[in-house]
mmCIF file of C-alpha atoms in Angstrom:
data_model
loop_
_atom_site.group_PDB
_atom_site.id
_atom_site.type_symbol
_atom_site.label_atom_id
_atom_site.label_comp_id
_atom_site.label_asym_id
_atom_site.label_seq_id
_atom_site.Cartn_x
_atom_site.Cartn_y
_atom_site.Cartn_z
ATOM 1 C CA UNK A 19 97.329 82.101 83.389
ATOM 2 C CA UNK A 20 95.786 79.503 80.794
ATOM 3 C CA UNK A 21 94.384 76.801 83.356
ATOM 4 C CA UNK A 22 96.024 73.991 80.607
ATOM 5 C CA UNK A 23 99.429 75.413 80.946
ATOM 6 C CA UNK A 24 101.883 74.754 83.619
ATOM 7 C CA UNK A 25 103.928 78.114 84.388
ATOM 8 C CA UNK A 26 106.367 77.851 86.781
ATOM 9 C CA UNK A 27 109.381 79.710 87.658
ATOM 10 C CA UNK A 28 113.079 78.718 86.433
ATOM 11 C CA UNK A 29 116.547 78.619 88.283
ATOM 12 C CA UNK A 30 116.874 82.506 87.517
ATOM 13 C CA UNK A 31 112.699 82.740 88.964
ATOM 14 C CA UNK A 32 111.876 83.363 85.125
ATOM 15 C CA UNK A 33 108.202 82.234 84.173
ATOM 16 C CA UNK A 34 108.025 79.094 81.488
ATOM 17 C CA UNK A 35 105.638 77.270 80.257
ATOM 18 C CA UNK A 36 105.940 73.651 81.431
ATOM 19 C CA UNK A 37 104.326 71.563 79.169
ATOM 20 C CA UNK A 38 105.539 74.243 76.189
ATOM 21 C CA UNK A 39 109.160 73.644 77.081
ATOM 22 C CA UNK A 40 107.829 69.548 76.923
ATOM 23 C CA UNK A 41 106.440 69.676 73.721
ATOM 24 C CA UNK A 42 108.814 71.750 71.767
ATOM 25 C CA UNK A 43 112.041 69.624 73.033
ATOM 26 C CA UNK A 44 110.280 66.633 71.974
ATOM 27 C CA UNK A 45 109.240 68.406 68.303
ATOM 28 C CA UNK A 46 113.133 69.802 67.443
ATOM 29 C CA UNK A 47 114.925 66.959 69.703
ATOM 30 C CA UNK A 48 118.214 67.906 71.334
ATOM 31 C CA UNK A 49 118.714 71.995 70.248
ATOM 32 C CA UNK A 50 117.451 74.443 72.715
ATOM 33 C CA UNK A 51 113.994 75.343 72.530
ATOM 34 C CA UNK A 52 114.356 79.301 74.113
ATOM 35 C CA UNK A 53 113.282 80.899 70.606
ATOM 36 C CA UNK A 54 110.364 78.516 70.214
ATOM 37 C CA UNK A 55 109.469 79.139 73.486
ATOM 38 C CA UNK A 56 109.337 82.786 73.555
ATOM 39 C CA UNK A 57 107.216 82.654 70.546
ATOM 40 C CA UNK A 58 104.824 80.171 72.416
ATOM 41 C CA UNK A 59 105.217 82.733 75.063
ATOM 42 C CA UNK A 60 104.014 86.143 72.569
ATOM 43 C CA UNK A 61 101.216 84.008 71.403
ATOM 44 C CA UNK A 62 100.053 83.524 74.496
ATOM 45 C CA UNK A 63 100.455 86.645 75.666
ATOM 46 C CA UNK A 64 98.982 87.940 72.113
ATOM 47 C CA UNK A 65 95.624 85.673 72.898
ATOM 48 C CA UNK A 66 95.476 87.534 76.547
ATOM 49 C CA UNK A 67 95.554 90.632 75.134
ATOM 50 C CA UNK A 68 92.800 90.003 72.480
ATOM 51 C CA UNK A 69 90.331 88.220 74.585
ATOM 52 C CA UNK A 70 90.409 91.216 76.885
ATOM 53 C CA UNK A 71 90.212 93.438 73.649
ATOM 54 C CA UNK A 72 87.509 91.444 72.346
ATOM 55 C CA UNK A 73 85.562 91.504 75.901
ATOM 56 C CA UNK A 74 85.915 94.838 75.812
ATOM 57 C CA UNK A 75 84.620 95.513 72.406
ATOM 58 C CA UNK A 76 82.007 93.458 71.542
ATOM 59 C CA UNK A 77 80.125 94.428 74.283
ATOM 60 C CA UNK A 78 80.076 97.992 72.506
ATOM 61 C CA UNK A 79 79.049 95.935 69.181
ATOM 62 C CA UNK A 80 82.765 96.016 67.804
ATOM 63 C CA UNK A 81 85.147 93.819 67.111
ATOM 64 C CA UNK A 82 88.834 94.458 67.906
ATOM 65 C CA UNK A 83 89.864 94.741 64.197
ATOM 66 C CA UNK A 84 87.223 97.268 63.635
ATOM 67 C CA UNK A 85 88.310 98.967 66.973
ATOM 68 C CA UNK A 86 91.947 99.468 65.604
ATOM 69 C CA UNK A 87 90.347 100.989 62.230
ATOM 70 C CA UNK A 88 88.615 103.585 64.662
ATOM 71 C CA UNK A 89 91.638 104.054 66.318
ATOM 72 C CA UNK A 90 93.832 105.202 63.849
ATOM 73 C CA UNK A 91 90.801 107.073 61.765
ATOM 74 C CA UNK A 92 90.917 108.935 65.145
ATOM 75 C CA UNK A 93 94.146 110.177 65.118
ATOM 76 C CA UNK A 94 93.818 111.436 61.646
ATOM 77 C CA UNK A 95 92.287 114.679 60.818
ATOM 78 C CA UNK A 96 92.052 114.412 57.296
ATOM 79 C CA UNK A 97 90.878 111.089 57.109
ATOM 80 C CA UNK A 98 92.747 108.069 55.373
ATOM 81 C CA UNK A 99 92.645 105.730 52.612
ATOM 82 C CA UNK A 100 92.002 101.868 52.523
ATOM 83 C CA UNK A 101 95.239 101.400 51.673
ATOM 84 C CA UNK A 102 96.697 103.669 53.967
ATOM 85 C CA UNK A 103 94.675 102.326 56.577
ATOM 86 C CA UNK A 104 95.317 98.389 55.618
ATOM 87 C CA UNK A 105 98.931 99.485 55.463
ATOM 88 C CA UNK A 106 99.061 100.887 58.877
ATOM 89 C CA UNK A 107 97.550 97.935 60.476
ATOM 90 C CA UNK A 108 99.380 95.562 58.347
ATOM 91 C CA UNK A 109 96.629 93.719 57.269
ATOM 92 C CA UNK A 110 94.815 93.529 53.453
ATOM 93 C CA UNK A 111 92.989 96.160 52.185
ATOM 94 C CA UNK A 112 90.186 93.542 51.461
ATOM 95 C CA UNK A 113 90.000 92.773 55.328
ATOM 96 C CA UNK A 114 89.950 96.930 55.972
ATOM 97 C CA UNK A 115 86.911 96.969 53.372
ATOM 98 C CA UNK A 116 85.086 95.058 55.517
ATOM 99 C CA UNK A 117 85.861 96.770 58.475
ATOM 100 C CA UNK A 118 84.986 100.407 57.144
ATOM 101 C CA UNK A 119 81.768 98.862 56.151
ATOM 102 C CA UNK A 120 80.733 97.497 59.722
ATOM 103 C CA UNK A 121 82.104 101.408 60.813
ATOM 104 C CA UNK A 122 79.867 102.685 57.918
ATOM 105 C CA UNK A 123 76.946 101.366 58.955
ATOM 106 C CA UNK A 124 77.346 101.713 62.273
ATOM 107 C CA UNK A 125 77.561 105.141 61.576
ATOM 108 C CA UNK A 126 80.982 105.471 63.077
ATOM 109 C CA UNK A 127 83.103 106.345 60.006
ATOM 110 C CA UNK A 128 81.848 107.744 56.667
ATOM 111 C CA UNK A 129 83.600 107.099 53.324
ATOM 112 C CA UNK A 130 84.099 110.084 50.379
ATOM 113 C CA UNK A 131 86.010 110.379 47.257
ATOM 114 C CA UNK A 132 90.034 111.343 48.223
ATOM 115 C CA UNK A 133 90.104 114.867 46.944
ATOM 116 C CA UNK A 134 93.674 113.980 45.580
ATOM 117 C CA UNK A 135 92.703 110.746 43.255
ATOM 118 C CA UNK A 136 89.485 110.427 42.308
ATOM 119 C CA UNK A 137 89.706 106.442 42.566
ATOM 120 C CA UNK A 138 90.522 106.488 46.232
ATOM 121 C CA UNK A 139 88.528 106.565 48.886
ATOM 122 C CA UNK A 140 89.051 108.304 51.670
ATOM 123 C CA UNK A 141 87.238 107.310 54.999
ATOM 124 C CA UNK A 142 86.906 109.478 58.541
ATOM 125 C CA UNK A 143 85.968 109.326 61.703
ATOM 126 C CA UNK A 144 82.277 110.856 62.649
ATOM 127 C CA UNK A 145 81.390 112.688 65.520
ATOM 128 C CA UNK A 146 79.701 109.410 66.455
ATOM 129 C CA UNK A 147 82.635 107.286 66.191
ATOM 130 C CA UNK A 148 83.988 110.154 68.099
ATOM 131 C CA UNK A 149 82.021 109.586 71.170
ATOM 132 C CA UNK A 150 82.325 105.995 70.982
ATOM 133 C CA UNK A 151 86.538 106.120 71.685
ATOM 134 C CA UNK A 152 85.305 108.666 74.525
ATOM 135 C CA UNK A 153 83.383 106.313 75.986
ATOM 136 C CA UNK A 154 85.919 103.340 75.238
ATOM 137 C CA UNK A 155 89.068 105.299 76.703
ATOM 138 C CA UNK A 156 88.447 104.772 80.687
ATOM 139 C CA UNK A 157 87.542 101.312 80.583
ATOM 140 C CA UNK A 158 90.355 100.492 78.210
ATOM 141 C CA UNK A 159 92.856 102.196 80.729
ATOM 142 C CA UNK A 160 91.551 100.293 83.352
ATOM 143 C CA UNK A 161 91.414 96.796 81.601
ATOM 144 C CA UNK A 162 95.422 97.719 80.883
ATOM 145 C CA UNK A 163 96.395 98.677 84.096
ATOM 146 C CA UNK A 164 94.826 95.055 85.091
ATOM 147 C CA UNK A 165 96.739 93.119 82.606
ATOM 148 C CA UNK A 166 99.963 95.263 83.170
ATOM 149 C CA UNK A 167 99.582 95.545 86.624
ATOM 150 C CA UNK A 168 102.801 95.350 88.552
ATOM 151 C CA UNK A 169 104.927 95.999 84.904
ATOM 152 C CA UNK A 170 107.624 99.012 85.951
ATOM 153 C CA UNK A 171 107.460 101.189 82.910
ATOM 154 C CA UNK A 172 110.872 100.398 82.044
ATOM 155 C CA UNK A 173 109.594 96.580 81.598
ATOM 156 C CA UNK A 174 106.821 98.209 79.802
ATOM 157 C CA UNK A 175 109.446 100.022 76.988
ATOM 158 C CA UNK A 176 111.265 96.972 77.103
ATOM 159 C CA UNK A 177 108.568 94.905 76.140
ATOM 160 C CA UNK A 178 107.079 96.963 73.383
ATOM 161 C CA UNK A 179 110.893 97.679 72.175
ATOM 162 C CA UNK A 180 110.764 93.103 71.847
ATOM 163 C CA UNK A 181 107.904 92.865 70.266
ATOM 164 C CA UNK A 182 108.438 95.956 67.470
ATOM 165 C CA UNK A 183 111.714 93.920 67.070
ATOM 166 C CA UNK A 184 110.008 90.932 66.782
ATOM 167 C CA UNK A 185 107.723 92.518 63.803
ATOM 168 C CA UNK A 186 110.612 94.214 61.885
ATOM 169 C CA UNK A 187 112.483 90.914 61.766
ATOM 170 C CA UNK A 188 109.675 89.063 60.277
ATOM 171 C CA UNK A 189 108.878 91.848 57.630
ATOM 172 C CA UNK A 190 112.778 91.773 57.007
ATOM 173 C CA UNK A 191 112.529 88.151 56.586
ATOM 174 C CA UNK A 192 109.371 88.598 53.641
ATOM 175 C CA UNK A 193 110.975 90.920 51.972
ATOM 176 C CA UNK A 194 114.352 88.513 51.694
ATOM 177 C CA UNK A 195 112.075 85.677 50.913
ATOM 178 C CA UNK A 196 109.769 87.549 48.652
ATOM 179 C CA UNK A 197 113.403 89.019 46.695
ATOM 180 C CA UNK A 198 114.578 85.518 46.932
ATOM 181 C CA UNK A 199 112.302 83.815 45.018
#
């Protein structure tokens, strides 16, 4: 764990963040601090994630925004749009852009006029980018079984089953602000 935080088990031997749990009563005063905490908690666990990710990646010359473009492209056949692609990753199409042209010209994805609107552009995987998520898959399993290690898979469906949660509420919550104003 992060060698500034203080984890240590509660009454019911649950992990928390010491100084977290310090912080955030002294921030909202006398109301429980569980939800802020578990959010501390995901973004933690978030950071973990990506610096392994990131580890992982750029030592193959991507980064893990461009490895998630790759990803998906791979599981598509036909290919997909920026916007279909920005969609799917819920991030801008601007952002994807970029990240189809470090693909590009790495010669791991290739862009081409969608056949079904000419003002769309569809981009696909190459055999290239191909080989590269062969040669990313074992070490990717392996860094995963490291950070999961000890997770029963039932704590594994659990988790993802939070953190989708977690996602739908906030896009529930945009689209209630975004209506709202």
């Amino acid at each position: 764990m992060n060698e500034v935080s203080k984890v240590i088990s509660d009454a019911d031997g649950l992990l928390f963040d010491a100084q977290a749990r310090a912080a955030l009563a002294q921030f909202i005063g006398d109301d429980d601090t569980l939800a802020l905490e578990a959010a501390a908690a995901v973004r933690t666990a978030f950071h973990a994630i990506e610096r392994m990710r990131a580890h992982g990646t750029e030592d193959r010359g991507l980064s893990s925004g461009a490895l998630d473009v790759l990803l998906r492209l791979s599981a598509s056949a036909d290919g997909m749009t920026i916007g279909d692609l920005a969609q799917s990753a819920g991030v801008s199409s601007r952002n994807v852009t970029g990240l189809v042209d470090t693909l590009e010209r790495d010669g791991l994805a290739q862009r081409s006029p969608a056949p079904h609107d000419r003002r769309s552009v569809l981009v696909k995987i190459t055999p290239a980018g191909q080989e590269w998520i062969e040669n990313f898959r074992r070490p990717t399993q392996a860094a995963m079984a490291a950070i999961f290690r000890d997770f029963a898979p039932a704590e594994l469906a659990q988790l993802r089953h939070l953190c989708l949660r977690l996602a739908d509420n906030q896009h529930k919550l945009a689209q209630y602000l975004n209506g709202v104003r």
